[in-house]
PDB file of C-alpha atoms in Angstrom:
ATOM      1  CA  MET A  93     -21.294 -53.090 -47.608  1.00 51.00           C
ATOM      2  CA  GLU A  94     -18.372 -50.944 -48.761  1.00 52.00           C
ATOM      3  CA  ASN A  95     -20.613 -47.848 -48.916  1.00 52.00           C
ATOM      4  CA  LEU A  96     -21.849 -48.581 -45.415  1.00 45.00           C
ATOM      5  CA  MET A  97     -18.268 -48.687 -44.118  1.00 49.00           C
ATOM      6  CA  ILE A  98     -17.418 -45.407 -45.874  1.00 49.00           C
ATOM      7  CA  ASN A  99     -20.522 -43.709 -44.484  1.00 53.00           C
ATOM      8  CA  ARG A 100     -19.703 -44.955 -41.002  1.00 55.00           C
ATOM      9  CA  MET A 101     -16.130 -43.620 -41.237  1.00 55.00           C
ATOM     10  CA  MET A 102     -17.389 -40.242 -42.475  1.00 55.00           C
ATOM     11  CA  PHE A 103     -19.882 -40.100 -39.592  1.00 50.00           C
ATOM     12  CA  ILE A 104     -17.150 -40.842 -37.049  1.00 53.00           C
ATOM     13  CA  ARG A 105     -14.835 -38.189 -38.534  1.00 58.00           C
ATOM     14  CA  THR A 106     -17.627 -35.608 -38.590  1.00 54.00           C
ATOM     15  CA  PHE A 107     -18.631 -36.473 -35.021  1.00 49.00           C
ATOM     16  CA  CYS A 108     -15.017 -36.116 -33.798  1.00 51.00           C
ATOM     17  CA  ALA A 109     -14.625 -32.797 -35.604  1.00 53.00           C
ATOM     18  CA  LEU A 110     -17.801 -31.508 -33.978  1.00 49.00           C
ATOM     19  CA  LEU A 111     -16.540 -32.577 -30.552  1.00 48.00           C
ATOM     20  CA  LEU A 112     -13.262 -30.744 -31.110  1.00 54.00           C
ATOM     21  CA  LEU A 113     -15.090 -27.641 -32.315  1.00 51.00           C
ATOM     22  CA  LEU A 114     -17.478 -27.739 -29.369  1.00 50.00           C
ATOM     23  CA  GLY A 115     -14.579 -28.104 -26.941  1.00 54.00           C
ATOM     24  CA  SER A 116     -12.818 -25.143 -28.522  1.00 53.00           C
ATOM     25  CA  VAL A 117     -15.917 -22.944 -28.351  1.00 47.00           C
ATOM     26  CA  ARG A 118     -16.616 -23.931 -24.755  1.00 50.00           C
ATOM     27  CA  GLY A 119     -13.000 -23.166 -23.870  1.00 48.00           C
ATOM     28  CA  GLU A 120     -13.295 -19.721 -25.401  1.00 50.00           C
ATOM     29  CA  MET A 121     -16.569 -19.121 -23.600  1.00 51.00           C
ATOM     30  CA  ALA A 122     -15.073 -20.197 -20.273  1.00 55.00           C
ATOM     31  CA  GLU A 123     -12.188 -17.724 -20.512  1.00 61.00           C
ATOM     32  CA  PRO A 124     -13.362 -14.401 -19.029  1.00 71.00           C
ATOM     33  CA  ALA A 125     -12.773 -11.251 -21.001  1.00 83.00           C
ATOM     34  CA  LYS A 126      -9.735  -9.321 -19.825  1.00 89.00           C
ATOM     35  CA  LYS A 127     -10.404  -6.008 -18.112  1.00 95.00           C
ATOM     36  CA  LYS A 128      -8.594  -2.721 -18.406  1.00 98.00           C
ATOM     37  CA  LEU A 129      -5.939  -1.893 -15.854  1.00 99.00           C
ATOM     38  CA  GLN A 130      -7.427   0.545 -13.332  1.00 99.00           C
ATOM     39  CA  ILE A 131      -4.921   3.255 -12.395  1.00 99.00           C
ATOM     40  CA  PHE A 132      -5.246   5.417  -9.291  1.00 99.00           C
ATOM     41  CA  ILE A 133      -2.911   8.315  -8.493  1.00 99.00           C
ATOM     42  CA  LEU A 134      -2.360   9.055  -4.806  1.00 98.00           C
ATOM     43  CA  ALA A 135      -0.564  12.314  -4.035  1.00 97.00           C
ATOM     44  CA  GLY A 136       0.049  14.549  -1.060  1.00 96.00           C
ATOM     45  CA  GLN A 137       2.217  15.411   1.901  1.00 95.00           C
ATOM     46  CA  SER A 138       3.284  13.574   5.066  1.00 94.00           C
ATOM     47  CA  ASN A 139      -0.035  11.876   5.758  1.00 94.00           C
ATOM     48  CA  MET A 140       0.062  10.453   2.240  1.00 97.00           C
ATOM     49  CA  VAL A 141       3.701   9.469   2.712  1.00 97.00           C
ATOM     50  CA  GLY A 142       2.497   7.370   5.645  1.00 96.00           C
ATOM     51  CA  HIS A 143       4.128   6.990   9.037  1.00 95.00           C
ATOM     52  CA  ALA A 144       1.904   4.334  10.602  1.00 94.00           C
ATOM     53  CA  ASN A 145       3.553   1.262  12.084  1.00 91.00           C
ATOM     54  CA  PRO A 146       1.812  -1.803  10.611  1.00 87.00           C
ATOM     55  CA  HIS A 147       1.688  -3.637  13.939  1.00 87.00           C
ATOM     56  CA  THR A 148      -0.852  -1.054  15.132  1.00 90.00           C
ATOM     57  CA  ILE A 149      -3.365  -2.693  12.756  1.00 92.00           C
ATOM     58  CA  GLY A 150      -3.552  -5.453  15.352  1.00 92.00           C
ATOM     59  CA  THR A 151      -5.592  -3.133  17.576  1.00 93.00           C
ATOM     60  CA  LEU A 152      -8.549  -3.950  15.306  1.00 94.00           C
ATOM     61  CA  TYR A 153      -8.909  -7.103  17.394  1.00 94.00           C
ATOM     62  CA  HIS A 154      -9.761  -4.903  20.372  1.00 91.00           C
ATOM     63  CA  SER A 155     -12.998  -3.809  18.665  1.00 94.00           C
ATOM     64  CA  ASP A 156     -16.290  -5.676  18.402  1.00 93.00           C
ATOM     65  CA  ASP A 157     -17.586  -3.319  15.703  1.00 96.00           C
ATOM     66  CA  ALA A 158     -18.738  -5.185  12.578  1.00 96.00           C
ATOM     67  CA  ARG A 159     -16.839  -2.755  10.335  1.00 96.00           C
ATOM     68  CA  ASP A 160     -13.576  -3.478  12.133  1.00 96.00           C
ATOM     69  CA  LYS A 161     -14.193  -7.213  11.809  1.00 95.00           C
ATOM     70  CA  ARG A 162     -14.533  -6.723   8.044  1.00 95.00           C
ATOM     71  CA  LEU A 163     -11.272  -4.774   8.038  1.00 95.00           C
ATOM     72  CA  ILE A 164      -9.554  -7.674   9.812  1.00 95.00           C
ATOM     73  CA  GLN A 165     -10.677 -10.009   7.030  1.00 95.00           C
ATOM     74  CA  MET A 166      -9.450  -7.530   4.414  1.00 97.00           C
ATOM     75  CA  VAL A 167      -5.961  -6.740   5.735  1.00 96.00           C
ATOM     76  CA  PHE A 168      -4.861 -10.058   7.276  1.00 96.00           C
ATOM     77  CA  LYS A 169      -4.193 -13.412   5.633  1.00 94.00           C
ATOM     78  CA  ASN A 170      -6.442 -16.351   6.464  1.00 90.00           C
ATOM     79  CA  ARG A 171      -5.352 -18.343   9.514  1.00 86.00           C
ATOM     80  CA  SER A 172      -2.986 -15.571  10.607  1.00 88.00           C
ATOM     81  CA  GLY A 173      -2.942 -16.853  14.180  1.00 88.00           C
ATOM     82  CA  LEU A 174      -3.778 -13.389  15.505  1.00 93.00           C
ATOM     83  CA  SER A 175      -6.505 -12.860  18.075  1.00 93.00           C
ATOM     84  CA  LYS A 176      -7.962 -10.537  20.680  1.00 93.00           C
ATOM     85  CA  LYS A 177      -6.190 -12.580  23.358  1.00 94.00           C
ATOM     86  CA  ALA A 178      -2.797 -12.128  21.676  1.00 93.00           C
ATOM     87  CA  LEU A 179      -3.404  -8.375  21.463  1.00 93.00           C
ATOM     88  CA  SER A 180      -4.306  -8.204  25.166  1.00 94.00           C
ATOM     89  CA  GLU A 181      -1.093 -10.027  26.044  1.00 95.00           C
ATOM     90  CA  GLN A 182       0.901  -7.544  23.963  1.00 93.00           C
ATOM     91  CA  LEU A 183      -0.728  -4.580  25.689  1.00 93.00           C
ATOM     92  CA  LYS A 184       0.071  -6.104  29.091  1.00 95.00           C
ATOM     93  CA  ARG A 185       3.646  -6.626  27.921  1.00 95.00           C
ATOM     94  CA  THR A 186       3.900  -2.972  26.899  1.00 94.00           C
ATOM     95  CA  ARG A 187       2.622  -1.740  30.236  1.00 95.00           C
ATOM     96  CA  LYS A 188       4.989  -4.063  32.096  1.00 96.00           C
ATOM     97  CA  ILE A 189       8.012  -2.808  30.135  1.00 96.00           C
ATOM     98  CA  ASP A 190       7.091   0.808  30.926  1.00 95.00           C
ATOM     99  CA  GLU A 191       6.543  -0.060  34.569  1.00 95.00           C
ATOM    100  CA  LEU A 192       9.938  -1.753  34.907  1.00 95.00           C
ATOM    101  CA  THR A 193      11.976   0.768  32.899  1.00 94.00           C
ATOM    102  CA  GLY A 194      10.217   4.039  33.667  1.00 92.00           C
ATOM    103  CA  GLY A 195       9.169   4.494  30.043  1.00 91.00           C
ATOM    104  CA  ILE A 196      11.051   5.348  26.876  1.00 88.00           C
ATOM    105  CA  SER A 197      13.762   7.212  28.814  1.00 89.00           C
ATOM    106  CA  ASN A 198      14.647   4.012  30.707  1.00 91.00           C
ATOM    107  CA  GLU A 199      15.058   6.211  33.793  1.00 92.00           C
ATOM    108  CA  LYS A 200      14.380   3.515  36.407  1.00 92.00           C
ATOM    109  CA  ILE A 201      17.105   1.201  35.158  1.00 92.00           C
ATOM    110  CA  LYS A 202      19.551   4.078  34.642  1.00 92.00           C
ATOM    111  CA  ALA A 203      19.035   5.149  38.264  1.00 93.00           C
ATOM    112  CA  MET A 204      19.910   1.703  39.636  1.00 92.00           C
ATOM    113  CA  SER A 205      23.380   0.836  40.871  1.00 93.00           C
ATOM    114  CA  ALA A 206      25.232  -1.983  39.153  1.00 94.00           C
ATOM    115  CA  GLY A 207      24.630  -5.335  40.779  1.00 94.00           C
ATOM    116  CA  PRO A 208      22.542  -8.534  40.711  1.00 94.00           C
ATOM    117  CA  GLU A 209      19.207  -6.699  41.057  1.00 95.00           C
ATOM    118  CA  LYS A 210      19.883  -4.469  38.049  1.00 94.00           C
ATOM    119  CA  THR A 211      21.196  -7.404  36.017  1.00 95.00           C
ATOM    120  CA  ALA A 212      18.064  -9.449  36.766  1.00 95.00           C
ATOM    121  CA  LEU A 213      15.798  -6.546  35.856  1.00 95.00           C
ATOM    122  CA  GLU A 214      17.634  -5.934  32.574  1.00 94.00           C
ATOM    123  CA  ALA A 215      17.285  -9.632  31.721  1.00 96.00           C
ATOM    124  CA  GLU A 216      13.534  -9.539  32.426  1.00 96.00           C
ATOM    125  CA  VAL A 217      13.094  -6.409  30.306  1.00 96.00           C
ATOM    126  CA  LYS A 218      15.127  -7.937  27.481  1.00 96.00           C
ATOM    127  CA  LYS A 219      12.881 -11.031  27.449  1.00 97.00           C
ATOM    128  CA  LEU A 220       9.735  -8.892  27.410  1.00 96.00           C
ATOM    129  CA  LYS A 221      11.090  -6.744  24.557  1.00 96.00           C
ATOM    130  CA  GLU A 222      11.955  -9.837  22.511  1.00 97.00           C
ATOM    131  CA  GLU A 223       8.390 -11.106  22.956  1.00 96.00           C
ATOM    132  CA  TYR A 224       7.103  -7.637  22.077  1.00 94.00           C
ATOM    133  CA  GLU A 225       9.127  -7.536  18.831  1.00 94.00           C
ATOM    134  CA  ALA A 226       8.095 -11.090  17.931  1.00 95.00           C
ATOM    135  CA  TYR A 227       4.432 -10.084  18.139  1.00 94.00           C
ATOM    136  CA  LYS A 228       5.078  -6.991  15.978  1.00 92.00           C
ATOM    137  CA  ASN A 229       6.778  -9.128  13.346  1.00 92.00           C
ATOM    138  CA  LYS A 230       3.915 -11.620  13.444  1.00 94.00           C
ATOM    139  CA  ILE A 231       1.456  -8.806  12.709  1.00 93.00           C
ATOM    140  CA  ILE A 232       3.542  -7.579   9.785  1.00 92.00           C
ATOM    141  CA  SER A 233       3.992 -11.051   8.282  1.00 93.00           C
ATOM    142  CA  ALA A 234       0.231 -11.665   8.632  1.00 95.00           C
ATOM    143  CA  CYS A 235      -0.635  -8.641   6.470  1.00 95.00           C
ATOM    144  CA  VAL A 236      -1.999  -9.420   3.020  1.00 96.00           C
ATOM    145  CA  VAL A 237       0.236  -9.238  -0.056  1.00 97.00           C
ATOM    146  CA  SER A 238      -2.111  -8.503  -2.947  1.00 98.00           C
ATOM    147  CA  ASP A 239      -1.834 -10.274  -6.295  1.00 97.00           C
ATOM    148  CA  GLN A 240      -4.431  -7.935  -7.821  1.00 98.00           C
ATOM    149  CA  VAL A 241      -3.152  -4.543  -6.670  1.00 99.00           C
ATOM    150  CA  TYR A 242       0.342  -3.341  -7.531  1.00 99.00           C
ATOM    151  CA  ILE A 243       1.946  -0.064  -6.573  1.00 99.00           C
ATOM    152  CA  THR A 244       4.826   2.133  -7.651  1.00 98.00           C
ATOM    153  CA  SER A 245       5.523   4.600  -4.895  1.00 98.00           C
ATOM    154  CA  ILE A 246       7.521   7.671  -3.971  1.00 98.00           C
ATOM    155  CA  ALA A 247       7.152   8.322  -0.245  1.00 97.00           C
ATOM    156  CA  ASP A 248       9.853  10.889   0.487  1.00 96.00           C
ATOM    157  CA  GLY A 249      13.069   8.850   0.239  1.00 95.00           C
ATOM    158  CA  ASN A 250      11.345   5.463   0.154  1.00 96.00           C
ATOM    159  CA  ARG A 251      10.888   4.507  -3.494  1.00 97.00           C
ATOM    160  CA  ALA A 252       9.544   1.054  -4.245  1.00 97.00           C
ATOM    161  CA  SER A 253       7.385  -0.963  -6.634  1.00 98.00           C
ATOM    162  CA  GLY A 254       5.614  -4.293  -6.376  1.00 98.00           C
ATOM    163  CA  PRO A 255       2.514  -6.045  -5.028  1.00 99.00           C
ATOM    164  CA  LEU A 256       0.599  -3.945  -2.514  1.00 98.00           C
ATOM    165  CA  SER A 257       1.468  -4.770   1.080  1.00 97.00           C
ATOM    166  CA  VAL A 258       3.309  -3.267   4.043  1.00 96.00           C
ATOM    167  CA  GLY A 259       6.350  -1.125   3.271  1.00 95.00           C
ATOM    168  CA  TYR A 260       5.168   1.675   0.983  1.00 97.00           C
ATOM    169  CA  GLY A 261       5.059   4.332   3.712  1.00 97.00           C
ATOM    170  CA  GLY A 262       7.849   6.574   5.006  1.00 96.00           C
ATOM    171  CA  ASN A 263      10.162   3.548   5.145  1.00 94.00           C
ATOM    172  CA  ARG A 264       9.990  -0.175   4.383  1.00 92.00           C
ATOM    173  CA  ASP A 265       8.415  -0.853   7.778  1.00 89.00           C
ATOM    174  CA  LYS A 266       5.559   1.668   7.509  1.00 94.00           C
ATOM    175  CA  ILE A 267       2.243   2.089   5.742  1.00 96.00           C
ATOM    176  CA  GLY A 268       0.216   5.007   4.423  1.00 96.00           C
ATOM    177  CA  PRO A 269      -3.315   5.321   3.005  1.00 97.00           C
ATOM    178  CA  GLU A 270      -2.330   3.200  -0.002  1.00 98.00           C
ATOM    179  CA  PHE A 271      -2.685  -0.093   1.910  1.00 97.00           C
ATOM    180  CA  GLY A 272      -6.311   0.207   2.980  1.00 96.00           C
ATOM    181  CA  PHE A 273      -7.268   2.161  -0.148  1.00 98.00           C
ATOM    182  CA  GLY A 274      -5.933  -0.438  -2.575  1.00 98.00           C
ATOM    183  CA  LEU A 275      -7.405  -3.425  -0.743  1.00 98.00           C
ATOM    184  CA  SER A 276     -10.796  -1.665  -0.498  1.00 98.00           C
ATOM    185  CA  ILE A 277     -10.870  -0.911  -4.229  1.00 98.00           C
ATOM    186  CA  ALA A 278      -9.967  -4.544  -4.951  1.00 98.00           C
ATOM    187  CA  GLN A 279     -13.146  -5.639  -3.165  1.00 97.00           C
ATOM    188  CA  LYS A 280     -15.192  -3.617  -5.652  1.00 97.00           C
ATOM    189  CA  THR A 281     -13.676  -4.827  -8.927  1.00 97.00           C
ATOM    190  CA  ASP A 282     -11.933  -7.891 -10.302  1.00 96.00           C
ATOM    191  CA  ALA A 283      -9.895  -5.762 -12.732  1.00 98.00           C
ATOM    192  CA  PRO A 284      -6.132  -5.397 -12.202  1.00 99.00           C
ATOM    193  CA  ILE A 285      -5.296  -2.272 -10.187  1.00 99.00           C
ATOM    194  CA  LEU A 286      -2.196  -0.078 -10.210  1.00 99.00           C
ATOM    195  CA  ILE A 287      -1.541   2.652  -7.657  1.00 99.00           C
ATOM    196  CA  ILE A 288       0.931   5.403  -8.542  1.00 99.00           C
ATOM    197  CA  LYS A 289       1.848   7.184  -5.327  1.00 99.00           C
ATOM    198  CA  THR A 290       3.810  10.447  -5.259  1.00 98.00           C
ATOM    199  CA  SER A 291       4.195  12.046  -1.840  1.00 98.00           C
ATOM    200  CA  TRP A 292       6.571  14.394  -0.085  1.00 97.00           C
ATOM    201  CA  GLY A 293       6.187  15.624   3.482  1.00 95.00           C
ATOM    202  CA  GLY A 294       5.641  19.274   4.380  1.00 94.00           C
ATOM    203  CA  LYS A 295       4.411  20.397   0.950  1.00 94.00           C
ATOM    204  CA  SER A 296       1.453  22.651   0.153  1.00 93.00           C
ATOM    205  CA  LEU A 297      -1.021  22.902  -2.691  1.00 92.00           C
ATOM    206  CA  ASN A 298      -0.582  26.663  -2.840  1.00 93.00           C
ATOM    207  CA  TYR A 299       3.134  26.473  -3.607  1.00 95.00           C
ATOM    208  CA  ASN A 300       4.724  23.016  -3.984  1.00 96.00           C
ATOM    209  CA  PHE A 301       1.871  21.137  -5.698  1.00 96.00           C
ATOM    210  CA  ARG A 302       0.439  24.260  -7.342  1.00 96.00           C
ATOM    211  CA  PRO A 303      -1.424  23.198 -10.514  1.00 95.00           C
ATOM    212  CA  PRO A 304      -1.289  25.306 -13.706  1.00 94.00           C
ATOM    213  CA  SER A 305      -4.997  26.105 -13.335  1.00 96.00           C
ATOM    214  CA  ALA A 306      -4.156  28.124 -10.188  1.00 95.00           C
ATOM    215  CA  GLY A 307      -2.113  30.600 -12.224  1.00 96.00           C
ATOM    216  CA  PRO A 308       1.466  31.772 -11.543  1.00 95.00           C
ATOM    217  CA  TYR A 309       2.633  31.858  -7.943  1.00 97.00           C
ATOM    218  CA  LYS A 310       2.874  35.406  -6.575  1.00 96.00           C
ATOM    219  CA  LEU A 311       5.686  36.092  -4.138  1.00 96.00           C
ATOM    220  CA  ASN A 312       4.766  37.903  -0.942  1.00 94.00           C
ATOM    221  CA  GLU A 313       6.771  40.928   0.245  1.00 94.00           C
ATOM    222  CA  LYS A 314       9.162  38.861   2.337  1.00 95.00           C
ATOM    223  CA  GLU A 315       9.839  36.469  -0.555  1.00 94.00           C
ATOM    224  CA  GLN A 316      10.317  39.356  -3.000  1.00 95.00           C
ATOM    225  CA  ALA A 317      12.977  40.851  -0.728  1.00 95.00           C
ATOM    226  CA  ALA A 318      14.816  37.544  -0.273  1.00 95.00           C
ATOM    227  CA  LYS A 319      18.170  36.930  -1.982  1.00 96.00           C
ATOM    228  CA  ASN A 320      16.816  33.696  -3.447  1.00 96.00           C
ATOM    229  CA  ALA A 321      13.612  35.261  -4.819  1.00 96.00           C
ATOM    230  CA  ALA A 322      14.386  33.886  -8.285  1.00 96.00           C
ATOM    231  CA  ASP A 323      14.684  30.350  -6.898  1.00 97.00           C
ATOM    232  CA  ILE A 324      11.439  30.728  -4.961  1.00 96.00           C
ATOM    233  CA  SER A 325       9.644  31.613  -8.200  1.00 96.00           C
ATOM    234  CA  LYS A 326      11.336  28.831 -10.145  1.00 96.00           C
ATOM    235  CA  ASN A 327      10.506  26.136  -7.574  1.00 97.00           C
ATOM    236  CA  ALA A 328       6.805  26.972  -7.388  1.00 97.00           C
ATOM    237  CA  SER A 329       4.850  23.898  -8.615  1.00 97.00           C
ATOM    238  CA  LEU A 330       8.009  21.762  -8.383  1.00 98.00           C
ATOM    239  CA  ASN A 331       6.215  18.825  -6.755  1.00 97.00           C
ATOM    240  CA  TRP A 332       3.385  19.117  -9.270  1.00 97.00           C
ATOM    241  CA  ARG A 333       5.953  18.698 -12.027  1.00 98.00           C
ATOM    242  CA  MET A 334       7.690  15.843 -10.200  1.00 98.00           C
ATOM    243  CA  MET A 335       4.340  14.099  -9.726  1.00 98.00           C
ATOM    244  CA  ASN A 336       3.520  14.383 -13.426  1.00 98.00           C
ATOM    245  CA  GLU A 337       6.965  13.162 -14.420  1.00 98.00           C
ATOM    246  CA  ALA A 338       6.636  10.119 -12.149  1.00 98.00           C
ATOM    247  CA  VAL A 339       3.181   9.265 -13.496  1.00 98.00           C
ATOM    248  CA  HIS A 340       4.243   9.543 -17.144  1.00 98.00           C
ATOM    249  CA  ASN A 341       7.343   7.427 -16.526  1.00 98.00           C
ATOM    250  CA  VAL A 342       5.115   4.638 -15.206  1.00 98.00           C
ATOM    251  CA  LEU A 343       2.672   4.969 -18.113  1.00 98.00           C
ATOM    252  CA  LYS A 344       5.539   4.435 -20.574  1.00 98.00           C
ATOM    253  CA  ASP A 345       5.962   0.822 -19.402  1.00 97.00           C
ATOM    254  CA  LEU A 346       2.848  -0.398 -17.601  1.00 98.00           C
ATOM    255  CA  LYS A 347       3.732  -4.071 -18.034  1.00 98.00           C
ATOM    256  CA  LYS A 348       6.804  -3.459 -15.894  1.00 98.00           C
ATOM    257  CA  HIS A 349       4.611  -2.146 -13.085  1.00 98.00           C
ATOM    258  CA  HIS A 350       1.726  -4.647 -13.284  1.00 98.00           C
ATOM    259  CA  PRO A 351       2.172  -8.148 -14.768  1.00 98.00           C
ATOM    260  CA  ALA A 352      -1.544  -8.412 -15.655  1.00 97.00           C
ATOM    261  CA  TYR A 353      -1.483  -5.343 -17.905  1.00 98.00           C
ATOM    262  CA  ASP A 354      -2.454  -6.122 -21.509  1.00 98.00           C
ATOM    263  CA  ALA A 355      -1.682  -3.369 -24.018  1.00 97.00           C
ATOM    264  CA  ALA A 356      -4.393  -4.701 -26.348  1.00 97.00           C
ATOM    265  CA  VAL A 357      -6.998  -4.141 -23.621  1.00 98.00           C
ATOM    266  CA  GLY A 358      -5.604  -0.846 -22.312  1.00 98.00           C
ATOM    267  CA  TYR A 359      -6.072   1.068 -19.089  1.00 98.00           C
ATOM    268  CA  ASP A 360      -8.336   3.602 -17.389  1.00 98.00           C
ATOM    269  CA  MET A 361      -7.205   6.542 -15.284  1.00 98.00           C
ATOM    270  CA  ALA A 362      -9.731   5.575 -12.633  1.00 98.00           C
ATOM    271  CA  GLY A 363      -9.105   8.133  -9.912  1.00 98.00           C
ATOM    272  CA  PHE A 364      -6.957  10.750  -8.202  1.00 97.00           C
ATOM    273  CA  VAL A 365      -6.633  11.266  -4.439  1.00 96.00           C
ATOM    274  CA  TRP A 366      -4.974  14.217  -2.685  1.00 93.00           C
ATOM    275  CA  PHE A 367      -4.253  13.911   1.039  1.00 91.00           C
ATOM    276  CA  GLN A 368      -4.190  16.514   2.608  1.00 81.00           C
ATOM    277  CA  GLY A 369      -3.795  20.315   2.963  1.00 70.00           C
ATOM    278  CA  PHE A 370      -2.228  20.800   6.404  1.00 77.00           C
ATOM    279  CA  ASN A 371       0.628  22.961   5.121  1.00 76.00           C
ATOM    280  CA  ASP A 372      -1.714  25.285   3.263  1.00 75.00           C
ATOM    281  CA  GLN A 373      -2.688  26.911   6.560  1.00 75.00           C
ATOM    282  CA  PHE A 374       0.811  28.427   6.567  1.00 70.00           C
ATOM    283  CA  SER A 375       0.708  29.638   2.955  1.00 62.00           C
TER     284      SER A 375
END
């Protein structure tokens, strides 16, 4: 009887240990393997800086194209409250403001004499403009804030870091190619993504972003005769050097720039984008 009790206790202990082991193994199996941080460098001049007003994204609702409908799903939060009807109302509002004021110069109101009629018109225009701004703000607040894609950005004087959303263009109210690019890449991988953006308006590949592989910059006759010829030579490739400095500064502390970065897993330099060469036509 005593042996039977001992055997039963040993069986129970063994069974419990197996359950614990099985639970541990299943837990390990359920946890997906971490993926390398995917780093993309975006560089260029003013079109990379980005001067688009985010509220213009709302014009996607004007299209019935299937591709634009997919873009709507990508860039806006679920249940954003936006619609084709709301866009149509905003466009009507815009036309009405221009009709009443005479356009951006406000010439119609300026030409009116002070009095009740002008006061009433100014009040109507003010109400329309408030509704106009409210719609713009609704568009901006409806834009996605990514938890997968982070960005550290130099866009002329606008320097910022954080989750990808609106505000990484020429100022905190604008967007550049980074917004659509980052969200599109996120649809193709479940790995964490970091964008390093370095952009300055009015710069060329031939001079400002000149890579070492292009060889030394050769001054033309006018530049050779200039009093600041030495500075012209010295500043060739300046933005190339600034870009490299910015990238290496980020690489020194990747955890600071993306919370999902794991040093034990590492990172991949996944891509480089240059946009675009407008200023090279003047070089």
